[in-house]
JSON list of C-alpha atoms in Angstrom, two decimals:
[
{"chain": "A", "resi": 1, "resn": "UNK", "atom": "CA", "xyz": [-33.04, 50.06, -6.22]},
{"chain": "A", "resi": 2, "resn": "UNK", "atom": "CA", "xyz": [-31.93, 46.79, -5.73]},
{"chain": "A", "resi": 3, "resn": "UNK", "atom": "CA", "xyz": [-30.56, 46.67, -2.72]},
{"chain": "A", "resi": 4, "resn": "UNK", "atom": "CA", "xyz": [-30.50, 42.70, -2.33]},
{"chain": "A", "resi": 5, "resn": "UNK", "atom": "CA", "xyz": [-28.52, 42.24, -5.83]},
{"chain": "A", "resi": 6, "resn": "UNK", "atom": "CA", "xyz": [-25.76, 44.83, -4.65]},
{"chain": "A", "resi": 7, "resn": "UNK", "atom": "CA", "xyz": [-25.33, 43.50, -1.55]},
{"chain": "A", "resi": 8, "resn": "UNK", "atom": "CA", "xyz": [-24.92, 39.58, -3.01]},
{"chain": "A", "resi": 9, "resn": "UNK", "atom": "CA", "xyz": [-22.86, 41.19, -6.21]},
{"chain": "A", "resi": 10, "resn": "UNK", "atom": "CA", "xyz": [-20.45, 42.94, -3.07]},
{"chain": "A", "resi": 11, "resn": "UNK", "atom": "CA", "xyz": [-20.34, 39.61, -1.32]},
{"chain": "A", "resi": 12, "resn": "UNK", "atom": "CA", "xyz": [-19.21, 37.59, -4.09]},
{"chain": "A", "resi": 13, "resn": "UNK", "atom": "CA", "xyz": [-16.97, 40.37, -4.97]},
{"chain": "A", "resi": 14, "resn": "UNK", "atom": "CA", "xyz": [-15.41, 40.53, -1.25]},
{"chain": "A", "resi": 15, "resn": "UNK", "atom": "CA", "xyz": [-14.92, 36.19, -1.56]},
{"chain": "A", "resi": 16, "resn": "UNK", "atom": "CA", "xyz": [-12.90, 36.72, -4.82]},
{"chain": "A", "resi": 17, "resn": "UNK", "atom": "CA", "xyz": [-10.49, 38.97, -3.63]},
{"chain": "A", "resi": 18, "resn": "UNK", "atom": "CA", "xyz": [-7.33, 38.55, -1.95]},
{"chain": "A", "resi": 19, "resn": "UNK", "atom": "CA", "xyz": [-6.75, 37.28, 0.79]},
{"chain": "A", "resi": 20, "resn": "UNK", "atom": "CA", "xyz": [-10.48, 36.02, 1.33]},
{"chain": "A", "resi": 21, "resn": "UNK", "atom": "CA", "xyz": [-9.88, 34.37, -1.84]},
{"chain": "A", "resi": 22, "resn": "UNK", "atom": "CA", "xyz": [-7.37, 31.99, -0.40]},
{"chain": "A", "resi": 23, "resn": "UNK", "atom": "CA", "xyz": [-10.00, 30.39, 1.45]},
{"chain": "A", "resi": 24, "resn": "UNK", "atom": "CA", "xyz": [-13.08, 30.61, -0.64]},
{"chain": "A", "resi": 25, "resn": "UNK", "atom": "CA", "xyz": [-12.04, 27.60, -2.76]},
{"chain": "A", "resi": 26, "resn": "UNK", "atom": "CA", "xyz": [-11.06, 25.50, -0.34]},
{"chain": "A", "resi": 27, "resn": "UNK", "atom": "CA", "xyz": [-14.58, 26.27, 1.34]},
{"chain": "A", "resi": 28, "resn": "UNK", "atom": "CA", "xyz": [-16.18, 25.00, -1.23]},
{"chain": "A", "resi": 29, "resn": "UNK", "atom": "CA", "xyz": [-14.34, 21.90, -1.31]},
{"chain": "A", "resi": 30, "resn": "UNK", "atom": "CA", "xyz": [-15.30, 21.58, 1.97]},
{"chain": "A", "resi": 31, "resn": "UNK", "atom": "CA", "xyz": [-18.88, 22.22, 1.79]},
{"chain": "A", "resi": 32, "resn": "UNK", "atom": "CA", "xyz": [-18.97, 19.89, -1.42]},
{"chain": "A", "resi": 33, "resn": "UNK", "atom": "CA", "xyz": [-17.13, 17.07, 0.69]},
{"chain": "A", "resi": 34, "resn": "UNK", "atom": "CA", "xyz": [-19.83, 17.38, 3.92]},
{"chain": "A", "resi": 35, "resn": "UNK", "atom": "CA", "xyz": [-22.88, 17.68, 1.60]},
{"chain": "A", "resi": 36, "resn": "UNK", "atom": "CA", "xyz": [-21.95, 14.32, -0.66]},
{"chain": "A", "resi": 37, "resn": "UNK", "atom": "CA", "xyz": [-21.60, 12.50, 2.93]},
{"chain": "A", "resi": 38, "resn": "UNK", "atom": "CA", "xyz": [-24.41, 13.51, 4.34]},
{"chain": "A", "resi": 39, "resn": "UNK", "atom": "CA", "xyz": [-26.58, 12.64, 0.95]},
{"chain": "A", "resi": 40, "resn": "UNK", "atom": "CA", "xyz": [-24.88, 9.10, -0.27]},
{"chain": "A", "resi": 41, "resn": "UNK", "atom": "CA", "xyz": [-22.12, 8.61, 2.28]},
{"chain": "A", "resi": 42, "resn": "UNK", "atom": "CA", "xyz": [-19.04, 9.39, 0.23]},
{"chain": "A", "resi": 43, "resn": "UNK", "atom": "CA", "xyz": [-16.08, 10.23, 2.28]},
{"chain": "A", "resi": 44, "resn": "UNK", "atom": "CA", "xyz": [-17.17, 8.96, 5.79]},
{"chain": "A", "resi": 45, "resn": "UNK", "atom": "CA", "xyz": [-15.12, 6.13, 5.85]},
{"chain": "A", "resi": 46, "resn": "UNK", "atom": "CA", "xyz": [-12.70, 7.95, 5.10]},
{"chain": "A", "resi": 47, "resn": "UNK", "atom": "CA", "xyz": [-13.41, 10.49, 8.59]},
{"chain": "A", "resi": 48, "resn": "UNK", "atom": "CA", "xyz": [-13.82, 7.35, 10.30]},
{"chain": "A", "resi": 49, "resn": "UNK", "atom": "CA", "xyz": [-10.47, 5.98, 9.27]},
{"chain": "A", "resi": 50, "resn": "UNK", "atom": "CA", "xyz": [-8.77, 9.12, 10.19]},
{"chain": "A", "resi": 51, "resn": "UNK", "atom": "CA", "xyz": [-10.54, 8.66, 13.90]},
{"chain": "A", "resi": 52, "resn": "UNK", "atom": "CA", "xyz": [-9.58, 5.00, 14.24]},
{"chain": "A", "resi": 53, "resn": "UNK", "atom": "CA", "xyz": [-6.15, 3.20, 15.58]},
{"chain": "A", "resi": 54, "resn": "UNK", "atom": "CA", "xyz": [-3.95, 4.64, 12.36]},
{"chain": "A", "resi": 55, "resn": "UNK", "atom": "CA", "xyz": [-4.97, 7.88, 13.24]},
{"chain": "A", "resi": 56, "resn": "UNK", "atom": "CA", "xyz": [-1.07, 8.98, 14.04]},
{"chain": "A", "resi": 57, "resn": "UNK", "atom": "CA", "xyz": [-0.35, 8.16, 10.82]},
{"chain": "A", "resi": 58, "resn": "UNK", "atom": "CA", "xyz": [-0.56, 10.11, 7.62]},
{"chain": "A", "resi": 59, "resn": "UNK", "atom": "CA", "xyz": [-2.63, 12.79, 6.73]},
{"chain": "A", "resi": 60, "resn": "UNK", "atom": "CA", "xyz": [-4.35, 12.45, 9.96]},
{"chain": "A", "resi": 61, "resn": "UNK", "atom": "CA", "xyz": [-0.48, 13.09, 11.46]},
{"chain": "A", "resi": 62, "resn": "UNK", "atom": "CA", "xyz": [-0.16, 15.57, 10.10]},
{"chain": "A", "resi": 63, "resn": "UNK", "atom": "CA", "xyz": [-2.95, 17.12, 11.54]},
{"chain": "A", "resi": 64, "resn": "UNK", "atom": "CA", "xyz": [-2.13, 16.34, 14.86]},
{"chain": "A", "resi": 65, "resn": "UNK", "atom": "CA", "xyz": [1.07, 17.80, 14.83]},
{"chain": "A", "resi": 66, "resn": "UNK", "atom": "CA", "xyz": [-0.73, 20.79, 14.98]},
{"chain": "A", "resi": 67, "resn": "UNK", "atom": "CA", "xyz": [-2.40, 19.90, 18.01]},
{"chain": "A", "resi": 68, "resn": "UNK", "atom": "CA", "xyz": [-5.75, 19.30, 15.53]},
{"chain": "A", "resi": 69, "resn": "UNK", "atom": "CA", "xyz": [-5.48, 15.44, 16.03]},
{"chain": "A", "resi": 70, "resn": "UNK", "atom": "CA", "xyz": [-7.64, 12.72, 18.18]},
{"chain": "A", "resi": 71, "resn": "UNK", "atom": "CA", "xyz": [-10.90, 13.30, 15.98]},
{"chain": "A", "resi": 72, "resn": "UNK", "atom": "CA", "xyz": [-11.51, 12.68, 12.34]},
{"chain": "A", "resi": 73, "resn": "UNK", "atom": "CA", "xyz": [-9.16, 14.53, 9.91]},
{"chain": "A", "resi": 74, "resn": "UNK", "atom": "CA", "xyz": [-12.11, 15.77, 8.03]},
{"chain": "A", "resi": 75, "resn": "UNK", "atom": "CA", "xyz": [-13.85, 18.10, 11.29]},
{"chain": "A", "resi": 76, "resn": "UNK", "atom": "CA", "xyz": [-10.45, 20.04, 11.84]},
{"chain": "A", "resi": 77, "resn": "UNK", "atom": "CA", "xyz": [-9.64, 20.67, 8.30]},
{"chain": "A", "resi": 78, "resn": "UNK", "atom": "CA", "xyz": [-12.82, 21.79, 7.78]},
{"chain": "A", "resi": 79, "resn": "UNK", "atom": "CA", "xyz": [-13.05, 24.31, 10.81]},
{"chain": "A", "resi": 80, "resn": "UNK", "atom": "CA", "xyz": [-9.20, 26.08, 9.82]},
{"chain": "A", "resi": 81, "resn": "UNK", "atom": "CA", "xyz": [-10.77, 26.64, 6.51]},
{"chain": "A", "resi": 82, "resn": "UNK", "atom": "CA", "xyz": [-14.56, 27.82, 7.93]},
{"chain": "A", "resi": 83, "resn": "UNK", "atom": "CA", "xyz": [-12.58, 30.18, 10.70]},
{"chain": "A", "resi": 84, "resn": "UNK", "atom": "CA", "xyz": [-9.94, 31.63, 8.19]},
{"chain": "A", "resi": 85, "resn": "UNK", "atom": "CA", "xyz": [-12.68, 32.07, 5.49]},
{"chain": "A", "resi": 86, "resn": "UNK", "atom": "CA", "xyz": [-15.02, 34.04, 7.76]},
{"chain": "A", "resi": 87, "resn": "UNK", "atom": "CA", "xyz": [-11.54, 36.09, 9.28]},
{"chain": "A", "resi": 88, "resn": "UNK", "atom": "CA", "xyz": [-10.23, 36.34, 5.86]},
{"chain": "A", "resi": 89, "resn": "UNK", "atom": "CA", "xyz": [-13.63, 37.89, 4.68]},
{"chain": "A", "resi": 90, "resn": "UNK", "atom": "CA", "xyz": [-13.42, 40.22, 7.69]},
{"chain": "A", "resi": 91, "resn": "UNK", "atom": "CA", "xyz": [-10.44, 41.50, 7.00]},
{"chain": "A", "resi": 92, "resn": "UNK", "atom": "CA", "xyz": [-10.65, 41.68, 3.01]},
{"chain": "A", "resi": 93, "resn": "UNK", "atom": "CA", "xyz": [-13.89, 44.20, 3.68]},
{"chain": "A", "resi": 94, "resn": "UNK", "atom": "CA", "xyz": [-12.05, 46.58, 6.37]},
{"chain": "A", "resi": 95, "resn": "UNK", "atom": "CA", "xyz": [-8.75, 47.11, 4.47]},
{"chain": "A", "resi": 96, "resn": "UNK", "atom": "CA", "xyz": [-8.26, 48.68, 1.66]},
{"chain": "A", "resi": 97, "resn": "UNK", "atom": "CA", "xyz": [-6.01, 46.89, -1.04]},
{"chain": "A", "resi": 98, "resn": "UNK", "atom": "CA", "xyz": [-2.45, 46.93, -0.03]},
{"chain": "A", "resi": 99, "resn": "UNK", "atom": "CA", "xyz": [0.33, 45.53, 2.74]},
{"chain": "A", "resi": 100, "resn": "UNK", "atom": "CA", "xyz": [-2.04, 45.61, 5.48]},
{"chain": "A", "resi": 101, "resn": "UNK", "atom": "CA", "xyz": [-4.10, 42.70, 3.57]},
{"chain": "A", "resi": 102, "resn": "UNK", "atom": "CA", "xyz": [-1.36, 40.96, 3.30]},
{"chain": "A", "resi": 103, "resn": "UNK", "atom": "CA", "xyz": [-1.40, 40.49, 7.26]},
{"chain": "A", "resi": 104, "resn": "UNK", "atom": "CA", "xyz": [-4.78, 39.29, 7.13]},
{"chain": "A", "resi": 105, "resn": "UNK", "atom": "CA", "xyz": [-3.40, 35.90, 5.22]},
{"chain": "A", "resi": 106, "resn": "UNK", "atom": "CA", "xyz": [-1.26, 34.89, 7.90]},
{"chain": "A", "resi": 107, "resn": "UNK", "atom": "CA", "xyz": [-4.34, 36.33, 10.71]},
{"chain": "A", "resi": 108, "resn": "UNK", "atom": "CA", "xyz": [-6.90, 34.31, 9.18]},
{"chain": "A", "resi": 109, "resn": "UNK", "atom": "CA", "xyz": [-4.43, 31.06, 9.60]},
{"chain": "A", "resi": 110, "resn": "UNK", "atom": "CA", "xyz": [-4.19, 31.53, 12.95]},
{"chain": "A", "resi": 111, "resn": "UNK", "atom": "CA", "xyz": [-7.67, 32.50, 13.59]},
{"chain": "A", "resi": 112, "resn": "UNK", "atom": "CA", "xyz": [-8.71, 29.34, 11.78]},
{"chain": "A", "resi": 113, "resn": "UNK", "atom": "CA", "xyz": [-6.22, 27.11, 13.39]},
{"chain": "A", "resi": 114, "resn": "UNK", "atom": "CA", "xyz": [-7.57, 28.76, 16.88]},
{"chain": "A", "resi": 115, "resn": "UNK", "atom": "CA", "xyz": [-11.04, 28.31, 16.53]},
{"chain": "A", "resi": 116, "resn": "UNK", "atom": "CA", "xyz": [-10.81, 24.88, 14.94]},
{"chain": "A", "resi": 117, "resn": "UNK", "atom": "CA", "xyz": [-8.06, 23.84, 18.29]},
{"chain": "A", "resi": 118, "resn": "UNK", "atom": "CA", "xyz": [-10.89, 25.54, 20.43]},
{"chain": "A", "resi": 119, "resn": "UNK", "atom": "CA", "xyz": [-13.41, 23.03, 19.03]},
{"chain": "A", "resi": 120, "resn": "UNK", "atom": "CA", "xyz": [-11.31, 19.73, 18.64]},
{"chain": "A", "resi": 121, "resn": "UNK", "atom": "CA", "xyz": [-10.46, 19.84, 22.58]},
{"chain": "A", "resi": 122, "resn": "UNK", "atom": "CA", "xyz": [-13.99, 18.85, 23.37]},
{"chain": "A", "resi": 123, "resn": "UNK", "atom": "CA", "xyz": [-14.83, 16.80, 20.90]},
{"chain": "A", "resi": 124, "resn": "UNK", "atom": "CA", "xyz": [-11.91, 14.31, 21.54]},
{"chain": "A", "resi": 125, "resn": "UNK", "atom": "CA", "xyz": [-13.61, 12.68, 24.29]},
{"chain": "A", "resi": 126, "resn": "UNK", "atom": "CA", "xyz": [-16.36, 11.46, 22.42]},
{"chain": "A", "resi": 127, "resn": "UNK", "atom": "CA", "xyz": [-13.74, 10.13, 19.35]},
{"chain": "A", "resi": 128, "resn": "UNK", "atom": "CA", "xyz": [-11.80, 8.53, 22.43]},
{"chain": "A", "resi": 129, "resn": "UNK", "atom": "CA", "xyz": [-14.28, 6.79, 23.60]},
{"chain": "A", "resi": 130, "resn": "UNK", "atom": "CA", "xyz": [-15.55, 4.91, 20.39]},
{"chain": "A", "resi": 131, "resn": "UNK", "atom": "CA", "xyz": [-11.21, 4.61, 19.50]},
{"chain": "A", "resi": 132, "resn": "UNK", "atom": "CA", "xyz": [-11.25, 2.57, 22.85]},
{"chain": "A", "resi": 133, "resn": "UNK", "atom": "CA", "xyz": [-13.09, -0.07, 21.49]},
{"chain": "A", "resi": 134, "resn": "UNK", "atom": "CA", "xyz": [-10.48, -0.17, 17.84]},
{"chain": "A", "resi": 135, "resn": "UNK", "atom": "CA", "xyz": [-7.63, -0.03, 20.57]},
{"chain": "A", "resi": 136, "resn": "UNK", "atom": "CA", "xyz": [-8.69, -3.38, 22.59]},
{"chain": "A", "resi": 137, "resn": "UNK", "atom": "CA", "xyz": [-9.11, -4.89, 19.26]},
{"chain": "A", "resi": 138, "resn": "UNK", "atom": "CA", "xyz": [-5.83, -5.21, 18.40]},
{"chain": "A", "resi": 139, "resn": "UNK", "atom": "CA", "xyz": [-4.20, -5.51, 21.50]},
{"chain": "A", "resi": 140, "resn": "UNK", "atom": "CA", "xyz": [-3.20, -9.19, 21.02]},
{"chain": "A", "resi": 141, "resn": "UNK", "atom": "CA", "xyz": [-2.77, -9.39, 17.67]},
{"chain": "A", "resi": 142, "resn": "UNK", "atom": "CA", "xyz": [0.18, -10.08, 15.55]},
{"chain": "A", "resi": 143, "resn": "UNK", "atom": "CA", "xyz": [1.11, -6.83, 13.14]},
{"chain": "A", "resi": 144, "resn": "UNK", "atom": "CA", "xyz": [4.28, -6.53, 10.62]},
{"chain": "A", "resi": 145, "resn": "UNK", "atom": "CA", "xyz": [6.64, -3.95, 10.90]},
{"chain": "A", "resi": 146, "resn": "UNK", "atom": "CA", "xyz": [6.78, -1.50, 8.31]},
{"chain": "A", "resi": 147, "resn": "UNK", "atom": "CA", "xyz": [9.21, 1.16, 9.11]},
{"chain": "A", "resi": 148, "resn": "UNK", "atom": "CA", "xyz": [13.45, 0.85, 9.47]},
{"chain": "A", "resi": 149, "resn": "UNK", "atom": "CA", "xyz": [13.33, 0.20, 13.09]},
{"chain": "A", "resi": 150, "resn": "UNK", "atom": "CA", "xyz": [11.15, 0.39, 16.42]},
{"chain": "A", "resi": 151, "resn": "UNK", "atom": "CA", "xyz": [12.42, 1.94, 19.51]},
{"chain": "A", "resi": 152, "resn": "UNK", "atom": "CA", "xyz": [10.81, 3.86, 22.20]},
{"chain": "A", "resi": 153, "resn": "UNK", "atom": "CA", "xyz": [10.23, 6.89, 20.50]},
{"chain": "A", "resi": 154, "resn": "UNK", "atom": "CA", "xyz": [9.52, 6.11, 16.83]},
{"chain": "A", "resi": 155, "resn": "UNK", "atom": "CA", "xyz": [7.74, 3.15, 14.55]},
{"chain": "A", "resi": 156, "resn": "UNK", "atom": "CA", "xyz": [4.81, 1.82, 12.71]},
{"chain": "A", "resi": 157, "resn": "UNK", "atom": "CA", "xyz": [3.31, -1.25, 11.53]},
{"chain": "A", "resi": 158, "resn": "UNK", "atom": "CA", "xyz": [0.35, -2.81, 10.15]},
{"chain": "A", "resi": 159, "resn": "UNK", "atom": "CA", "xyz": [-2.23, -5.24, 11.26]},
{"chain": "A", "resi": 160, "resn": "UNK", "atom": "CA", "xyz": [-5.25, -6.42, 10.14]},
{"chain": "A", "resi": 161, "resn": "UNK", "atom": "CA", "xyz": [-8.70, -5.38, 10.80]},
{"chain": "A", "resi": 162, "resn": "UNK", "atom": "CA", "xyz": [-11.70, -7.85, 11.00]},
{"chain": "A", "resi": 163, "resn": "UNK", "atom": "CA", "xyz": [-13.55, -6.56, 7.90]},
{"chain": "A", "resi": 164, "resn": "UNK", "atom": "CA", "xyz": [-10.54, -7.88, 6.07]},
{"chain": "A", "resi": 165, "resn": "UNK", "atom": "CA", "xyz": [-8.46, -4.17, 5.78]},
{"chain": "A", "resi": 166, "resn": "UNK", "atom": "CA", "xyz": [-5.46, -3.23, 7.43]},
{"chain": "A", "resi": 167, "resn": "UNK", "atom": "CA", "xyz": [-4.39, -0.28, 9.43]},
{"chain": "A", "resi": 168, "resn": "UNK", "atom": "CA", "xyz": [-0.96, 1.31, 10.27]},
{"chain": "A", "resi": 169, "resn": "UNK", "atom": "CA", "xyz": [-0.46, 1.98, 13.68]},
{"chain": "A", "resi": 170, "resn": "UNK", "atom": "CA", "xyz": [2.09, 3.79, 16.09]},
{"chain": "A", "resi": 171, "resn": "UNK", "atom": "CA", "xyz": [4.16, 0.93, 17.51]},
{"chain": "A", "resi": 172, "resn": "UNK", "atom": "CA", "xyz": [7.23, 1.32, 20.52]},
{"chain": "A", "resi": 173, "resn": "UNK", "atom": "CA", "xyz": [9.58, -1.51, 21.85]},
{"chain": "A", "resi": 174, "resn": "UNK", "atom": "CA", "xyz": [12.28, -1.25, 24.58]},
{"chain": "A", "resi": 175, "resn": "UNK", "atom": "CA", "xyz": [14.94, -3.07, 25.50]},
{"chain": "A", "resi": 176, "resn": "UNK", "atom": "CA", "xyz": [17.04, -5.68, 23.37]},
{"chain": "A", "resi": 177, "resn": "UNK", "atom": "CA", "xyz": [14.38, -7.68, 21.24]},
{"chain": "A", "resi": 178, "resn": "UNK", "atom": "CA", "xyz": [13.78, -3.94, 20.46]},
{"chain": "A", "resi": 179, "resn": "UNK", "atom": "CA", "xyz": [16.72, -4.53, 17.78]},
{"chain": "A", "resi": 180, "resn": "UNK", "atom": "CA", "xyz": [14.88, -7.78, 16.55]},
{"chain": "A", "resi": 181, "resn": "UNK", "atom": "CA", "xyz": [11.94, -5.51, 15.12]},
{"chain": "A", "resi": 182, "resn": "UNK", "atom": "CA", "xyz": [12.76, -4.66, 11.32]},
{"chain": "A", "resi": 183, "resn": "UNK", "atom": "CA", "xyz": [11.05, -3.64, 8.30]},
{"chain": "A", "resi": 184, "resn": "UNK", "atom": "CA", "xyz": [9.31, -6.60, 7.61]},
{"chain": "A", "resi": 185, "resn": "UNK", "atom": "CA", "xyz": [9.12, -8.56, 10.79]},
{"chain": "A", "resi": 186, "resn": "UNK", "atom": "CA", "xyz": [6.05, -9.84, 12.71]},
{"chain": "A", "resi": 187, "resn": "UNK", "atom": "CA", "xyz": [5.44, -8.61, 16.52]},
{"chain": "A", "resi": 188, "resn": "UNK", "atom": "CA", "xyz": [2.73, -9.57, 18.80]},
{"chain": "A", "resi": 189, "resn": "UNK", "atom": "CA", "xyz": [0.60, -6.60, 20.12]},
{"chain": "A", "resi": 190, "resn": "UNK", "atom": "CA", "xyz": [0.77, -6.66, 23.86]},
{"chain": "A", "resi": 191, "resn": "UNK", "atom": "CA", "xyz": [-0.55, -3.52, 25.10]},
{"chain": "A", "resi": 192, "resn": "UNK", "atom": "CA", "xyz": [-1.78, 0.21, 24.84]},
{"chain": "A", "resi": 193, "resn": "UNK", "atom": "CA", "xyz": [-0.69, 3.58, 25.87]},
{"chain": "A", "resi": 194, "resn": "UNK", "atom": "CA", "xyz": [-3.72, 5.46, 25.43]},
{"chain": "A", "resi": 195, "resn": "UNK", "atom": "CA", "xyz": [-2.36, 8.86, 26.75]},
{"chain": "A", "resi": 196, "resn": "UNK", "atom": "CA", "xyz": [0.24, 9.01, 24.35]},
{"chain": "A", "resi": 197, "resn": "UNK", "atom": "CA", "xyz": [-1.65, 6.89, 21.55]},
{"chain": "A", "resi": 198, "resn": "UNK", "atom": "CA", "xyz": [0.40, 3.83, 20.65]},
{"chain": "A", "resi": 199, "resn": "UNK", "atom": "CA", "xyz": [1.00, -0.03, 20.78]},
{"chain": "A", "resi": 200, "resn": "UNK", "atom": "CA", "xyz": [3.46, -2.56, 22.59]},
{"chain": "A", "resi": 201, "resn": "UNK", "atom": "CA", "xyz": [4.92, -4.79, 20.71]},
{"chain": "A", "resi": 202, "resn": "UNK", "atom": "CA", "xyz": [7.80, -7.74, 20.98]},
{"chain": "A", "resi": 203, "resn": "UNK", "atom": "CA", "xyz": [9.07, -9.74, 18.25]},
{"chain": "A", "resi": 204, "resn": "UNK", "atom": "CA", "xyz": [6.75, -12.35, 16.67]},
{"chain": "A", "resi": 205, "resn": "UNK", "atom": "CA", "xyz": [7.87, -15.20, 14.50]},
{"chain": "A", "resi": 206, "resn": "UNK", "atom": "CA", "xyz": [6.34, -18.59, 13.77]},
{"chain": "A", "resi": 207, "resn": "UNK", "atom": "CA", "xyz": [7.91, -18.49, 10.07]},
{"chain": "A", "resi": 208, "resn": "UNK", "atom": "CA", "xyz": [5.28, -18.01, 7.16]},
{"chain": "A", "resi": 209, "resn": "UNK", "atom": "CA", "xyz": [4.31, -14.95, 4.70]},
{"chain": "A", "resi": 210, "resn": "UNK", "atom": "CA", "xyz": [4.58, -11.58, 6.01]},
{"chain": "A", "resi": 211, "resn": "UNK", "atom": "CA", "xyz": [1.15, -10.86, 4.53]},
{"chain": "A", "resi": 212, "resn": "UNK", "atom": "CA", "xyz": [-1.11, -10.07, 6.96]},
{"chain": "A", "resi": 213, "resn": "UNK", "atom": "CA", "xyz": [-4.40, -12.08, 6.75]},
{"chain": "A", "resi": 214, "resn": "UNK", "atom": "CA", "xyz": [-7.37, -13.82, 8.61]},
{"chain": "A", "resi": 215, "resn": "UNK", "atom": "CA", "xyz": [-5.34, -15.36, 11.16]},
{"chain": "A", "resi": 216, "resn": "UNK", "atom": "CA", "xyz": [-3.37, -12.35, 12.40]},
{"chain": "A", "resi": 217, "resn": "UNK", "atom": "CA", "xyz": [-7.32, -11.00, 13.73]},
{"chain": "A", "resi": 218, "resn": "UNK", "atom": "CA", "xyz": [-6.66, -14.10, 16.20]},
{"chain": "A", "resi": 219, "resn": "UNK", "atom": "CA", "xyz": [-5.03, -13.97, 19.63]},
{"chain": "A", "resi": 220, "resn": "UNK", "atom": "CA", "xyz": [-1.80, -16.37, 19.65]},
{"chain": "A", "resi": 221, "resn": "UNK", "atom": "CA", "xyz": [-1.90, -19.21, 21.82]}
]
């Protein structure tokens, strides 16, 4: 009897069913994504970028409004869709076909959205301390204003990076010259709050390009 070819022919039968289905792609998208960057690289700057000073915005924002952010998009991503894949399985081989699998969709979400927040927690303090070094970088630096406005609570803008890229970053003014920033204008980086993970800024303006370029890497005089 063979026992080994049932047991693979039930597993990949289990994976293709719903709910455990719902995951199974996306875990092989996964596993395809980790095993090209570990073999020629492909991807990691993008993980990198995602763990850097524009980490707030974008995909990687998205992420941490689930409470997933402060470490490379890429490693929480991956562990919602490892957890709910496993919980998903779990669930897909216990219950029979019908409404009670339909519980295990929303179960395996949370079960991969728990293990995946258990994980990130410690793993943010070694991401923090490599961001620290991004984060002193620009402090001093001119950036341009990309969104409608900046005010205490809300704004972005982008400044350049040494290797000739640019980043968008979380950006807050107060007070009057608050007003001043607009799409479009420059403002001088003047400082960092790095428990809630944004950027200073006050208006900027010695005329010129908005394009951002070599000498916005330099510290005004």
């Amino acid at each position: 009897m063979d026992t080994g070819g049932r047991t693979m022919g039930d597993f990949f039968s289990t994976a293709l069913q719903f709910p455990a289905v719902v995951f199974t792609f996306p875990l092989g998208v996964v596993l395809a994504y980790w095993l090209f960057a570990l073999l020629f690289g492909v991807g990691t700057d993008v993980a990198e970028a995602a763990a850097g000073p524009g980490a707030p915005g974008g995909f990687a924002g998205a992420v941490a409004v689930f409470g997933l952010g402060g470490v490379p998009a890429a490693v929480p991503v991956s562990l919602v869709v490892a957890f709910g894949w496993f919980t998903a399985m779990t669930g897909t081989e216990l219950l029979d076909a019908g409404w009670r699998r339909v519980l295990v969709l929303p179960a395996a979400l949370f079960a991969g959205w728990a293990g995946a927040r258990l994980l990130v927690l410690p793993l943010r303090r070694v991401f923090r301390a490599e961001q620290g070094i991004y984060h002193e970088d620009f402090v001093g630096r001119v950036c341009v204003v990309r969104t409608g406005r900046v005010t205490a609570g809300f704004g972005q803008a982008e400044v350049a990076a040494d290797d000739g890229g640019t980043s968008i970053i979380q950006v807050r003014a107060e007070g009057p010259e608050a007003a001043e920033l607009t799409s479009g204008r420059r403002a001088l980086i003047f400082g960092y709050d790095a428990d809630r993970e944004f950027f200073w800024v006050a208006p900027y303006d010695l005329g010129g390009s908005d394009e951002l370029g070599p000498e916005e890497n330099r510290t005004p005089a």
